[in-house]
Each structure stands twice: as structure tokens, then as C-alpha cells.
XYZ file of C-alpha atoms in Angstrom:
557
model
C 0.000 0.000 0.000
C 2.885 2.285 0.805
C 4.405 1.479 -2.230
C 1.407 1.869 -4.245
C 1.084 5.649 -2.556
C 4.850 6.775 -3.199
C 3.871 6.271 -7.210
C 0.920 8.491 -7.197
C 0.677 10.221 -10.392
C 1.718 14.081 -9.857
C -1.113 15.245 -10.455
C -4.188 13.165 -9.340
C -6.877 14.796 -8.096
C -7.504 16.026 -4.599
C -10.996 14.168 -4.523
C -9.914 10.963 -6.229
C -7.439 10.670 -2.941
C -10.534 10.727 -0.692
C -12.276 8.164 -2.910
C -9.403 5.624 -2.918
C -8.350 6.873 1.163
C -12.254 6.110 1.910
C -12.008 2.356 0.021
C -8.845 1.470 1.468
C -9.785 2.357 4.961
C -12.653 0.667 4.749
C -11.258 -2.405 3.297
C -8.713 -2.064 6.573
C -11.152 -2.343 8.936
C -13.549 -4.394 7.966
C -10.075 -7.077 7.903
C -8.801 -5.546 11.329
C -5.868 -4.290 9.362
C -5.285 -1.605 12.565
C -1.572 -0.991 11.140
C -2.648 -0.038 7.294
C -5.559 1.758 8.970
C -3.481 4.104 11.476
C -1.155 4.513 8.467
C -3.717 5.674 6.148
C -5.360 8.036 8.988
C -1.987 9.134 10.417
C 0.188 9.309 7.184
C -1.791 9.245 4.009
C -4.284 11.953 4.860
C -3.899 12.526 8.362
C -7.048 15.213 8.035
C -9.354 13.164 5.963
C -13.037 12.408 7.377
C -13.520 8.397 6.861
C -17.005 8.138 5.357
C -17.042 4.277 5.375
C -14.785 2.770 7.881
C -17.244 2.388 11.044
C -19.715 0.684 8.739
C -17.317 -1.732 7.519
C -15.922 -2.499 10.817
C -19.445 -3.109 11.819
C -20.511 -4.952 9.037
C -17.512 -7.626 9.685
C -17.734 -7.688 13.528
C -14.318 -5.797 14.004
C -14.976 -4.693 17.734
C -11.392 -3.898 18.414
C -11.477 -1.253 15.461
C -14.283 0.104 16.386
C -13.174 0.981 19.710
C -9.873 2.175 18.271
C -12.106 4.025 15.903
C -14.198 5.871 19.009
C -10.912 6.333 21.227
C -8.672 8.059 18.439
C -10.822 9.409 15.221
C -14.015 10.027 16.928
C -14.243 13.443 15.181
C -13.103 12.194 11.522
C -15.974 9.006 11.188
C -19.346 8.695 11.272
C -21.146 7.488 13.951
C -24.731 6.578 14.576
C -25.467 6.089 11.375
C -26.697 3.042 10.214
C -23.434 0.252 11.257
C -25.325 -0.873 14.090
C -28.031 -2.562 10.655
C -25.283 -4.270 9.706
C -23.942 -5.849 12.901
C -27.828 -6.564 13.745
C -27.083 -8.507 10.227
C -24.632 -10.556 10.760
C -25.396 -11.115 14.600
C -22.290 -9.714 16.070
C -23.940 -9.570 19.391
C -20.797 -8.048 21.191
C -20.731 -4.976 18.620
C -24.170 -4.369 18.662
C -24.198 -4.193 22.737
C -21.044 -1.974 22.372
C -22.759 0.659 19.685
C -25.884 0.625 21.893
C -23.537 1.345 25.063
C -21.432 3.878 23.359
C -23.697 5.337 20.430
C -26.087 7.443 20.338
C -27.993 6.401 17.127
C -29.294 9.761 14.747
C -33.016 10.797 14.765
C -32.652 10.355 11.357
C -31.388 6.601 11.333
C -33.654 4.788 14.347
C -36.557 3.695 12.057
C -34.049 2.110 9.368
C -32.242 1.014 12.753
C -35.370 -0.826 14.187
C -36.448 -1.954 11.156
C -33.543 -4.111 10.684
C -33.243 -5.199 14.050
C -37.305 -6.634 13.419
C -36.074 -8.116 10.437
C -33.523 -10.002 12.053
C -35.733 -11.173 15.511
C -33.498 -8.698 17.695
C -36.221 -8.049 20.407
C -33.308 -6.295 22.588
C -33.203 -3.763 20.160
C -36.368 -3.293 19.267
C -37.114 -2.758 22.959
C -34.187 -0.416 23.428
C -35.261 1.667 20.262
C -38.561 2.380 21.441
C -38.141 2.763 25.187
C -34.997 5.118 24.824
C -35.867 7.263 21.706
C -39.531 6.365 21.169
C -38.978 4.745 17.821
C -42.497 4.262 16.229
C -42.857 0.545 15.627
C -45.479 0.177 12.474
C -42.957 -0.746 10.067
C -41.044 -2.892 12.606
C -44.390 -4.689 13.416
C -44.714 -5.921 9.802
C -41.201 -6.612 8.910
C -41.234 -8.996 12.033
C -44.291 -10.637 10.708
C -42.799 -11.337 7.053
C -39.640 -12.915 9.223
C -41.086 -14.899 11.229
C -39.840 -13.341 14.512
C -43.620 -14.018 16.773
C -41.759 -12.655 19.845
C -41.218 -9.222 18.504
C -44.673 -9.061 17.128
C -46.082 -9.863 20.367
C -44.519 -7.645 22.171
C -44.979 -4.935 19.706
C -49.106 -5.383 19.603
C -48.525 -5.384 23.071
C -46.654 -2.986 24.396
C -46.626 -0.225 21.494
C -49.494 1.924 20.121
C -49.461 0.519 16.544
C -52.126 1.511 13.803
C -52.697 -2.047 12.791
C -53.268 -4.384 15.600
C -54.182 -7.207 13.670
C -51.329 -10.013 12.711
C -50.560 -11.297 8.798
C -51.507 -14.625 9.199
C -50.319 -15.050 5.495
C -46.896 -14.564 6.839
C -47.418 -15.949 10.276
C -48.665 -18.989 8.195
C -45.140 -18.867 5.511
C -42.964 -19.069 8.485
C -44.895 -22.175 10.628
C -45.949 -19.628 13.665
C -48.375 -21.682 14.939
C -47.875 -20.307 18.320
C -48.834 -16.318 16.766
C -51.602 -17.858 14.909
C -53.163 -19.460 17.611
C -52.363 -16.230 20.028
C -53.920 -13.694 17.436
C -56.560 -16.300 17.002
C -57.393 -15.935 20.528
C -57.807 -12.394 20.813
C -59.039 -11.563 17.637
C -56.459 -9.903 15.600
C -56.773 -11.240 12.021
C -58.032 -14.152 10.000
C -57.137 -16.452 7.408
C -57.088 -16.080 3.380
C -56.945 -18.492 0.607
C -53.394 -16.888 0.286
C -52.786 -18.006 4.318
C -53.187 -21.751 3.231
C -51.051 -21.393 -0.037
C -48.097 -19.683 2.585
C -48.725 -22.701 5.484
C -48.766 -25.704 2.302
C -45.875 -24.446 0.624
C -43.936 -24.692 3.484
C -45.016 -28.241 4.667
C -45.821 -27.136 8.060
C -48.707 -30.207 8.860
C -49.521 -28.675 11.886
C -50.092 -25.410 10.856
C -52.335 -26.662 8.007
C -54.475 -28.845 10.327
C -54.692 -26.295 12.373
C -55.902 -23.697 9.389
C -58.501 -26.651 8.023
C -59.992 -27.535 11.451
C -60.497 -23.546 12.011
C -61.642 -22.354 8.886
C -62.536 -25.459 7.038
C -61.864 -26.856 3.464
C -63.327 -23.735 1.683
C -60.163 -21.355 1.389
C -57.979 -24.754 0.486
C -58.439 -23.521 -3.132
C -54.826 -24.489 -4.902
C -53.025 -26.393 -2.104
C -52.913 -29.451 -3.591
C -51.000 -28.010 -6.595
C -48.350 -26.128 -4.118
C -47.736 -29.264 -1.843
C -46.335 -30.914 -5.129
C -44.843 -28.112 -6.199
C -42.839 -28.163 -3.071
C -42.208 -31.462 -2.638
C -44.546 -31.988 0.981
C -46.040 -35.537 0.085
C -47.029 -35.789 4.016
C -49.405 -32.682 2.960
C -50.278 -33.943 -0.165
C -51.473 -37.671 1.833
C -53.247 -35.570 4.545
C -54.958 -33.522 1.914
C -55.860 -36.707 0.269
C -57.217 -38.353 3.331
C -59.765 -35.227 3.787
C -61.210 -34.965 0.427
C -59.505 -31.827 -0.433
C -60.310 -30.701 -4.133
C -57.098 -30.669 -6.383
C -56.154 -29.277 -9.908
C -54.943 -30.903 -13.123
C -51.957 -29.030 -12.791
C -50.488 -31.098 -9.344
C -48.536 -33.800 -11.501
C -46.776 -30.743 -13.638
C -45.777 -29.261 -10.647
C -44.272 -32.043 -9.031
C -42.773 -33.293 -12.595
C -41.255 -29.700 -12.837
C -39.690 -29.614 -9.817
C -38.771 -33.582 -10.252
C -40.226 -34.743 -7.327
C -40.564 -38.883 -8.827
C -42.229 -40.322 -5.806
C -44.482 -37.339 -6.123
C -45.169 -38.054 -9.463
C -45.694 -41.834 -8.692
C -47.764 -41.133 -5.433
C -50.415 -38.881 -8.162
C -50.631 -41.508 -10.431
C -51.555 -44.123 -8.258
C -53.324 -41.901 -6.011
C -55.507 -39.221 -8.126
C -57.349 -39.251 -11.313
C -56.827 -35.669 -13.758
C -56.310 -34.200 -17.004
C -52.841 -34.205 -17.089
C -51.392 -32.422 -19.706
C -47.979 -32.411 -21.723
C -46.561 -30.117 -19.175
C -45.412 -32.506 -17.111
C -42.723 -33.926 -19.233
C -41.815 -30.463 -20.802
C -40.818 -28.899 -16.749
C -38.619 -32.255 -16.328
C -36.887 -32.177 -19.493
C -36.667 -28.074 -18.848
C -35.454 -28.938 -15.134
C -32.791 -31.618 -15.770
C -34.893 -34.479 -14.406
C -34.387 -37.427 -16.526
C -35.175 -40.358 -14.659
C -39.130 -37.858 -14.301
C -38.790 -37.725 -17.680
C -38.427 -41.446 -18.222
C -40.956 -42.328 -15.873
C -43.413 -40.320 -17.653
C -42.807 -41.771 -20.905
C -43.210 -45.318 -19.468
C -45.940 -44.851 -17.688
C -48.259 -41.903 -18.915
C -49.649 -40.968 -22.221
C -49.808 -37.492 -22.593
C -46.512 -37.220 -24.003
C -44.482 -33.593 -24.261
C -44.056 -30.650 -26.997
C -40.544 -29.547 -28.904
C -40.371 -27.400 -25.854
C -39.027 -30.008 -24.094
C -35.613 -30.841 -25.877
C -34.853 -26.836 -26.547
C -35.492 -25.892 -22.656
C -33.488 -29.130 -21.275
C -30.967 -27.651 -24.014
C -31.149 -23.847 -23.107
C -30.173 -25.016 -19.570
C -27.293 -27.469 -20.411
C -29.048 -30.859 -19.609
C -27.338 -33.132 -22.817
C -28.406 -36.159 -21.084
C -31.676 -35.037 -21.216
C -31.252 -33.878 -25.260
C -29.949 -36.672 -26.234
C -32.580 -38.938 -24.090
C -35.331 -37.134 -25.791
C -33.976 -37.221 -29.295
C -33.260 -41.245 -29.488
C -36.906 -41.606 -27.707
C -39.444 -39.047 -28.437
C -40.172 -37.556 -32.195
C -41.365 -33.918 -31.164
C -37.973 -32.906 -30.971
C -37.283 -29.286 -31.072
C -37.707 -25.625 -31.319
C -36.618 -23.819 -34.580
C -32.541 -21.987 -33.699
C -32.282 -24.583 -30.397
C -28.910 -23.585 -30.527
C -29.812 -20.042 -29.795
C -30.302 -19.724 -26.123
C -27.857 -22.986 -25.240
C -25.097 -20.673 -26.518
C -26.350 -17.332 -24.597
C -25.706 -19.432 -21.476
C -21.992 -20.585 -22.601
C -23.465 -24.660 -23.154
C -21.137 -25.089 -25.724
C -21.125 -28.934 -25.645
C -25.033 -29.019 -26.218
C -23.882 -26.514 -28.658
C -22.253 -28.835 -30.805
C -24.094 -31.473 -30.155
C -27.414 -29.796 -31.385
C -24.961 -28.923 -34.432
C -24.079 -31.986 -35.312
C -27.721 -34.329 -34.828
C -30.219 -31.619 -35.372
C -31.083 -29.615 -38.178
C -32.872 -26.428 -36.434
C -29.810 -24.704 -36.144
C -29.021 -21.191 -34.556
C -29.403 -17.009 -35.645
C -26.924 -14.691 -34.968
C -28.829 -14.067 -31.387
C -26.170 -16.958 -30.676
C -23.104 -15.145 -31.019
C -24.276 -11.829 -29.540
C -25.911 -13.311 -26.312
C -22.492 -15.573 -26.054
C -20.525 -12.129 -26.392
C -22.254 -10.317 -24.088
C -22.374 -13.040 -21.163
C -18.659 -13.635 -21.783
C -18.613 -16.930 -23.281
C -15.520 -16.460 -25.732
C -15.253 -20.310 -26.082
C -18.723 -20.448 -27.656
C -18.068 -17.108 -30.006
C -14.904 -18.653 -30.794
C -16.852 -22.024 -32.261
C -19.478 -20.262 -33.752
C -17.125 -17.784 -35.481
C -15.208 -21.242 -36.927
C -18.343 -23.864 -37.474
C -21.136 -21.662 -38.509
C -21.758 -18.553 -40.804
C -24.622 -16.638 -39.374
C -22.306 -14.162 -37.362
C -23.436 -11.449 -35.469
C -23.943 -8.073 -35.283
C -22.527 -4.716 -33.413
C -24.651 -5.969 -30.290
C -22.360 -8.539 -29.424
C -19.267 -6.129 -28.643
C -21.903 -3.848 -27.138
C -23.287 -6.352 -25.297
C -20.039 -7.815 -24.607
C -18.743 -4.211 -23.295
C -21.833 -3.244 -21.260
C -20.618 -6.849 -18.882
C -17.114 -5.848 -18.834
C -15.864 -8.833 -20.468
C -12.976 -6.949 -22.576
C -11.227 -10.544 -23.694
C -14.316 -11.187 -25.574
C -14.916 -7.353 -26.994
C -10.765 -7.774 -27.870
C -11.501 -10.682 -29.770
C -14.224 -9.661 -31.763
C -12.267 -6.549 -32.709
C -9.453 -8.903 -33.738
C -11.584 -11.418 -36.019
C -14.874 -9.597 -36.736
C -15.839 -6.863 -38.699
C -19.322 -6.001 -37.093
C -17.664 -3.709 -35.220
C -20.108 -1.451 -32.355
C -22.085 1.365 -31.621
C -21.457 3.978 -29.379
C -23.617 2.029 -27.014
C -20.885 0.143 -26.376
C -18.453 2.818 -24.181
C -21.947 4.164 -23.063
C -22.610 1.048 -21.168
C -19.003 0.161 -20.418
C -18.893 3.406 -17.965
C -21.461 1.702 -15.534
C -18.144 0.464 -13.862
C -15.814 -0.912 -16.198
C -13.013 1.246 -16.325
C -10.414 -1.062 -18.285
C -13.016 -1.797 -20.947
C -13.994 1.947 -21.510
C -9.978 3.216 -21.718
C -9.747 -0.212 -24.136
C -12.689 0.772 -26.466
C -11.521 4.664 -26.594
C -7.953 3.853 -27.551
C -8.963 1.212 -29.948
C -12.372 1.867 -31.502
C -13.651 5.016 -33.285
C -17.289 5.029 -32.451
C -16.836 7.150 -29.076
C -19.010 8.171 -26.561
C -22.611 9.817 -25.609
C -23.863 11.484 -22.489
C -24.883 8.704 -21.511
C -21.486 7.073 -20.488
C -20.992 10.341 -18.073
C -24.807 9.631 -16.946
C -23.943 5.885 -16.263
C -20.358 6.303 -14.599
C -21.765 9.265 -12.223
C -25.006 7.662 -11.113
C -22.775 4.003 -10.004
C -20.824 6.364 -8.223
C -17.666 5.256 -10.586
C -15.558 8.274 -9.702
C -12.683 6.886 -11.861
C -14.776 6.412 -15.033
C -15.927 9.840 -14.576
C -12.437 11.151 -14.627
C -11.173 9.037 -17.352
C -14.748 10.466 -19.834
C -13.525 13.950 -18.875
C -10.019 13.944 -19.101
C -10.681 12.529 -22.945
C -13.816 14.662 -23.972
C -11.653 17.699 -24.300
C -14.799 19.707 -22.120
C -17.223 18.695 -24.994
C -19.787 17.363 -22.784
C -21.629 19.433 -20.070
C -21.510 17.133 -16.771
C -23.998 19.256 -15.119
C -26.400 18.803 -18.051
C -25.118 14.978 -18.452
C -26.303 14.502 -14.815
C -29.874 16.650 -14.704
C -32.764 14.673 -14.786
C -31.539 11.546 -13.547
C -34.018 11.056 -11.221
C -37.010 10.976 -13.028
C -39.458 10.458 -9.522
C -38.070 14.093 -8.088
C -40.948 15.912 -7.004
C -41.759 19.026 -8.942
C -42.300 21.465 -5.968
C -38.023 20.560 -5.572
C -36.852 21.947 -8.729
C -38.368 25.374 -9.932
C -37.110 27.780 -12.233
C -33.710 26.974 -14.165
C -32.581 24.871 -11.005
C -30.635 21.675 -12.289
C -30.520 18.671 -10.690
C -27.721 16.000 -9.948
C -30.049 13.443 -8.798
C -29.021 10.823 -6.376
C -25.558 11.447 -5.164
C -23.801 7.951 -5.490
C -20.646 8.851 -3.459
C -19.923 11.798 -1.152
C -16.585 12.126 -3.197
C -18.017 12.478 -6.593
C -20.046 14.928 -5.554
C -18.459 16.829 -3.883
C -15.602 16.997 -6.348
C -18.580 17.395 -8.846
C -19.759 20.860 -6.907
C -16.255 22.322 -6.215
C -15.097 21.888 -9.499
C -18.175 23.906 -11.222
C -18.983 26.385 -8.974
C -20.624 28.110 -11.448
C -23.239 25.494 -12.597
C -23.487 24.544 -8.570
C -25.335 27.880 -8.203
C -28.181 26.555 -10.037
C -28.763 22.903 -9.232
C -29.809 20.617 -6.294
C -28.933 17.194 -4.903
C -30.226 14.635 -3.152
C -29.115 13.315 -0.230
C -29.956 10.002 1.621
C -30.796 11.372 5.445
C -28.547 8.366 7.029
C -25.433 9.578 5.595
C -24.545 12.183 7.984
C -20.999 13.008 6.569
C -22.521 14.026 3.267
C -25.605 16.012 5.057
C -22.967 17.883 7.454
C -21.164 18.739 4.607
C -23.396 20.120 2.983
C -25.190 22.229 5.941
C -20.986 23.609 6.184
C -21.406 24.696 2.487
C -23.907 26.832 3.356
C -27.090 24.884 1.498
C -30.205 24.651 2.278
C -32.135 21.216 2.991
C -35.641 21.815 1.225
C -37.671 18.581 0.759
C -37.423 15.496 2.757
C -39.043 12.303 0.913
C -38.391 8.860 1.817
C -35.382 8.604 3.355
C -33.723 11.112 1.369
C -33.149 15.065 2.067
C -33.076 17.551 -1.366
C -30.426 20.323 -0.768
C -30.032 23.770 -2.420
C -27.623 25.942 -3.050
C -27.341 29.095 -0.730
C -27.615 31.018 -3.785
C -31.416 29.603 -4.998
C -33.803 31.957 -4.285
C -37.058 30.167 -5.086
């Protein structure tokens, strides 16, 4: 790292320093790297604010640098934001009881806070949240509900003054809570759906569907027969049976689909339908020969061309091959189309060299762009319907440069300007590639796509090459196509969605000018970029979701 620093070009940019200082020291202490981290904070930029290093330290668990964090950069990190989410997350008990201790979370950050502590069950939280800073506890109430967590729920109806008192028993009924169903039961605080039997079947919780059938009765049972075998729950499927529980002719094509044989066996013997040629199409499409066997010994209904060219699109050869020496549907017209979009190159030439359907030049251009040289490389030498620009486009857009190289090396289809455009959403290496090597250039839309993914060193490449032909404050306006009109009046401009506190801010002190005029949103947890604004002298004007809209000092509106 040291090494890396004493070879800084001359003259790299101010900002682009706090962009890499802010990766590395994150990267530091989410490892416990305390050495490279104290050098970076001590050495490197000894008065840089670290925008990213308590989260990461949370997110991995790293108590120690947390507390060496608190005890010698208090002033330069950002704290009580939202790193107590992500050690709720990953259940680093002994960081979370440390932040709660030591932090004092922001106004602005409890609700995301206790949301994510509901998510993950953390009742301790949840309590603390609401008990010391009066956290309202709707939205905790229902994410605890879609997870399962019956405790927090409980207490929550209990002890908190919630708008909806009643409980999702669709969810309660998804994640087996028997014990919440039968409390909210009690007392009156919901009722079942159709949609509550679908959740409790599809999970194979027995109890909870006896439960459901001897409460409610058969009537909402509509479709559960169909999702036990979809799901594999024969013990459902038998009970279900045993109490005369109406079915659909769809059951064997889900089981068959999801290649669930004794399934498949247990309907045949067991229940009388209009089965359909589904069933062997999902098996074939799924992989499952030894389903797809089975139903060709023992059923009648067969199965369409769709079954060789979907066992083909997702690599099964056994299955292709099975199906071609047995069955005479065989298959789809260009079967080799989609088998070499997902980089199946043997089924590729096997398809080539038995079948006759053949491929288009969709082949080549979905291989490009999902970085399967080996299969453009075969096409290119065993079959002549080519491609077209969208296969280095497509090829750029993923960042796969070996594949847009080769293309430029032994194709002439050449690209469109789409294909820097969508190289910029990240891929650095493949947009300095296509500039030095292709003609076709850029649009505003490659600075749109490298500023909004926050890629500060795409941004810097686009401008240090456009020789100041492209406006970045117009390339940025209007990228947020939700912003409410009451925001943006007048000839205000705005730069949407900061991705990165260092782009933008680099953004705003490097056209001062254009910065007079424009606004920028801001999400309300990121209290770094919020301070720094409020020190700039704007103005926070709109608050929406989670976010905060900012204007300059200068607006008068």
C-alpha cells in the first residue's frame, strides 16, 4: 500500500485521494488491518473524514477497530449512522451491545435502525429503540411478521401503540408460527385467506395446516394441492388426500417440474386428472431425466418440442440426447440459440451436429455479451450466421474486454457507441480499451452511467478525454425521473441521487458556477454528506423517503 502511494501520479486529483483513502480504509477495517488503517489516517491523509470505515468495521464484527475508531478518530468518522443494521445482520452480538452502550444512534437513522433489528428477531433492540428514543414501531411490526420473529410481534401489539393491531396470518402462516396464529386467534387480531393456506402448504408445516382446516374449514384450500407438489410436501399432499380436499390438473406438472418422482408416482396411483404435456416439458426443462423417463413409461400425454430446446437452453445433454433417441417432437426452430447465450457449448455442438434447427446470430451476440468467448470462438469457426454490433456492445456493457478484444481482432461487425456508453457503468479497463482502440466514441450517456454508479474513476477518465465537450452538469440533470416538482423550480438543475460523497463533492467544487443553479439529493442516514453540505452553506428543502433535497445558498425560489 505504501508502495502503491509513493507512485501516485503528480497530479491526481484532490478528490480521487478521498475516494481511494475512503475504500482502502474501509477495506482495513472491515479485515482488522489496525496498522494499514493508522497509516492511512496518520500518514496518508492525516485530516481526511472516513465516510465508510465504522460501517465496515461493523458490518464484519471488528470490535477492536471500532473501539480504536471511538478512542482516536471520533471526530473524523461517522457514527450513529446506520453500522449498528449491519452488525444486527450478521449477529455480532458483542458490537451491537457496544454501539448501543457507546452510540447514540441519529433521529434520522432509528426507524431504518429498528427496522432491521425486526427483520432479524433482535427483540433487545427493538425494545431499546422504542423505550430510549420512542422509535415508532409500524414498520417494525410488519417486517417482524414477514420474518417470522412471533416474539417481537407480540410484544410490539402489546406494548406499542401501533395503527394495525391485527397479525398477517399469510406470513405468520409462511414461516410455521403456529404459536402467533393461535395467540392472534385468541384475541381476535386477524383471520385467514386463501393466500394463508397457499403460505402454510408451501412450506409443509402439517400442523399449521391442520390447524388452518380444522379452524376455517376446506373452503379457502383452493390451490393447495398443486403447491404441496410443487414443493415437494407428500405428508401434505397424503393428509390432503385423506380429507377430500379438491385438487387441480396441474399437481402432476408441478411435481414433474420440480422432479419430485415419488411425487409423481404417489399422483398416479393416487388421483385421477387431465394431465397435460406439461409434465414432461418442466422435467426435461429442469434436468430431471429419470421424471422424464418415468413419464414416458408410464403416462400418455406425451411432451411438446419445448421439451428438448429448454433441457438444451439449460445445459441438460443427457436429457437432449434422451429425448432425441426416444421421443419424435424434438425441437424448437434456432435450439442452438439460447444454449449458446448461457456458454453450453457442448449441447452446442451437439445440437450442431444431430439436429437440423440450427441457430441465428442471437447466438453469437448473447455468447458475447455473457462472456462466453469459447462459444463465439466455435461459432465464429463452425457456422456462418455471425453477429452483429450488439455482441461487442453487449459484450462491453458486462465488462468482459477478452471477448470485446476478440471480436475486434476477427470480426468486422464492429459497435455502436452504445458500447463505451454502457461500459462506464463500472468498467473502467473496458472503456480506456474501447476509446484507444475503436472510433465510435461516446454519448452522455457514459458520463450519466459512470456518475449515477458512483464510478468516480470512469468519470475522470470520460472527462479527461472529452476535451470539455460534454456538459456534466447537463449529463447529470434529470436523472431522477421520480423528483418531485415542488423541488426543482425555475432553471434549477438537478444532480439526482448522489452515489458517493466524493463524486459529488468533487462534482460541486469543481463547477462552482453550474453549482449555483442545481440541487442534490441526499440520503438522510449519511450524515458526513448532510454535514457537509449544511458547512457549504445549502439549504435542505424537501425530505421524501429517506432522502433530504439540498439547495444551493444562492437559490432563491
Amino acid at each position: 500500500m505504501r508502495f502503491l502511494a509513493s507512485r501516485e501520479p503528480a497530479g491526481l486529483e484532490s478528490f480521487d485521494r478521498q475516494w481511494l483513502f475512503n475504500d482502502a480504509t474501509a477495506h482495513a477495517a472491515s479485515h482488522g488491518d489496525m496498522e494499514s488503517l493508522a497509516w492511512l489516517t496518520e500518514s496518508y491523509l492525516p485530516a481526511m473524514f472516513l465516510t465508510k470505515a465504522v460501517t465496515a468495521a461493523a458490518d464484519s464484527g471488528q470490535l477492536d477497530v471500532l473501539k480504536w475508531l471511538h478512542a482516536n478518530l471520533y471526530e473524523r468518522c461517522n457514527w450513529g449512522s446506520t453500522e449498528l443494521c449491519n452488525a444486527i445482520r450478521n449477529k455480532h452480538g458483542d458490537v451491537i451491545e457496544w454501539l448501543q452502550r457507546t452510540v447514540v444512534p441519529q433521529e434520522q437513522c432509528r426507524a431504518e435502525i429498528m427496522a432491521e433489528a425486526a427483520k432479524c428477531g433482535n427483540l433487545g433492540v427493538v425494545k431499546w429503540l422504542r423505550i430510549d428514543y420512542h422509535v415508532d414501531a409500524d414498520e417494525a411490526k410488519t417486517f417482524a411478521e414477514q420474518y417470522g420473529h412471533s416474539d417481537v410481534v407480540q410484544w410490539i401489539i402489546t406494548h406499542c401503540d401501533v395503527t394495525n393491531w391485527y397479525v398477517d396470518f399469510d406470513a405468520a402462516a409462511a414461516n410455521g408460527s403456529l404459536e402467533l396464529l393461535q395467540w392472534a386467534a385468541d384475541r381476535v387480531l386477524g383471520t385467514s385467506t386463501r393466500r394463508t393456506i397457499k403460505s402454510a402448504v408451501s412450506t409443509g408445516n402439517l400442523e399449521v395446516v391442520k390447524w388452518l382446516y380444522d379452524e376455517f374449514g376446506e373452503c379457502r384450500f383452493e390451490g393447495a394441492f398443486a403447491e404441496a407438489a410443487r414443493k415437494g410436501h407428500l405428508a401434505v399432499l397424503r393428509w390432503l388426500h385423506e380429507h377430500d380436499v379438491s385438487d387441480s390438473g396441474e399437481i402432476m406438472d408441478a411435481a414433474a417440474g420440480k422432479g419430485f418422482l415419488e411425487i409423481v408416482r404417489w399422483i398416479h396411483a393416487n388421483r385421477k386428472g387431465a394431465f397435460s404435456t406439461a409434465a414432461m416439458d418442466l422435467a426435461a426443462r429442469n434436468g430431471h431425466l429419470d421424471v422424464v423417463k418415468w413419464l414416458h413409461n408410464n403416462r400418455q400425454e406425451g411432451c411438446t418440442a419445448s421439451a428438448m430446446s429448454d433441457a438444451a437452453r439449460n445445459g441438460f445433454l443427457d436429457v437432449v440426447k434422451w429425448l432425441h433417441r426416444h421421443r419424435s417432437e424434438g425441437c424448437r426452430q434456432f435450439a442452438m440459440d439460447e444454449p449458446g447465450a448461457f456458454g453450453h457449448l457442448e449441447v452446442v455442438k451437439w445440437l450442431h451436429e444431430n439436429r437440423t434447427e440450427g441457430c441465428s446470430r442471437f447466438a453469437m451476440n448473447a455468447a458475447a455479451a455473457n462472456g462466453h468467448l469459447e462459444v463465439v470462438r466455435w461459432l465464429h469457426e463452425n457456422r456462418s450466421e455471425g453477429c452483429t454490433a450488439a455482441a461487442m456492445n453487449g459484450a462491453a456493457k458486462n465488462g468482459h474486454l477478452e471477448v470485446v478484444k476478440w471480436l475486434h481482432e476477427n470480426r468486422s461487425e464492429g459497435c455502436t457507441t452504445d458500447a463505451m456508453d454502457d461500459a462506464s457503468c463500472g468498467h473502467l479497463e473496458t472503456v480506456q480499451w474501447l476509446h484507444r482502440n475503436r472510433a465510435e466514441g461516446f454519448t452522455l450517456a457514459a458520463m450519466r452511467n459512470a456518475f449515477t454508479g458512483g464510478h468516480f474513476d470512469v468519470v475522470l477518465f470520460l472527462l479527461s478525454v472529452s476535451s470539455g465537450r460534454f456538459p456534466i452538469f447537463r449529463t447529470c440533470r434529470g436523472m431522477n425521473q421520480s423528483e418531485p416538482s415542488e423541488v426543482c423550480k425555475g432553471e434549477s438543475q438537478s444532480l439526482g441521487r448522489a452515489p458517493c460523497s466524493e463524486l459529488a463533492t468533487w462534482l460541486l467544487h469543481n463547477y462552482p458556477k453550474r453549482a449555483e443553479v442545481c440541487v442534490c439529493m441526499v440520503l438522510a442516514d449519511d450524515w458526513y454528506f448532510m454535514d457537509w453540505f449544511r458547512r457549504m452553506g445549502w439549504k435542505p428543502t424537501y425530505r421524501r423517503n429517506g432522502e433530504v433535497i439540498w439547495r444551493n445558498k444562492s437559490q432563491t425560489w
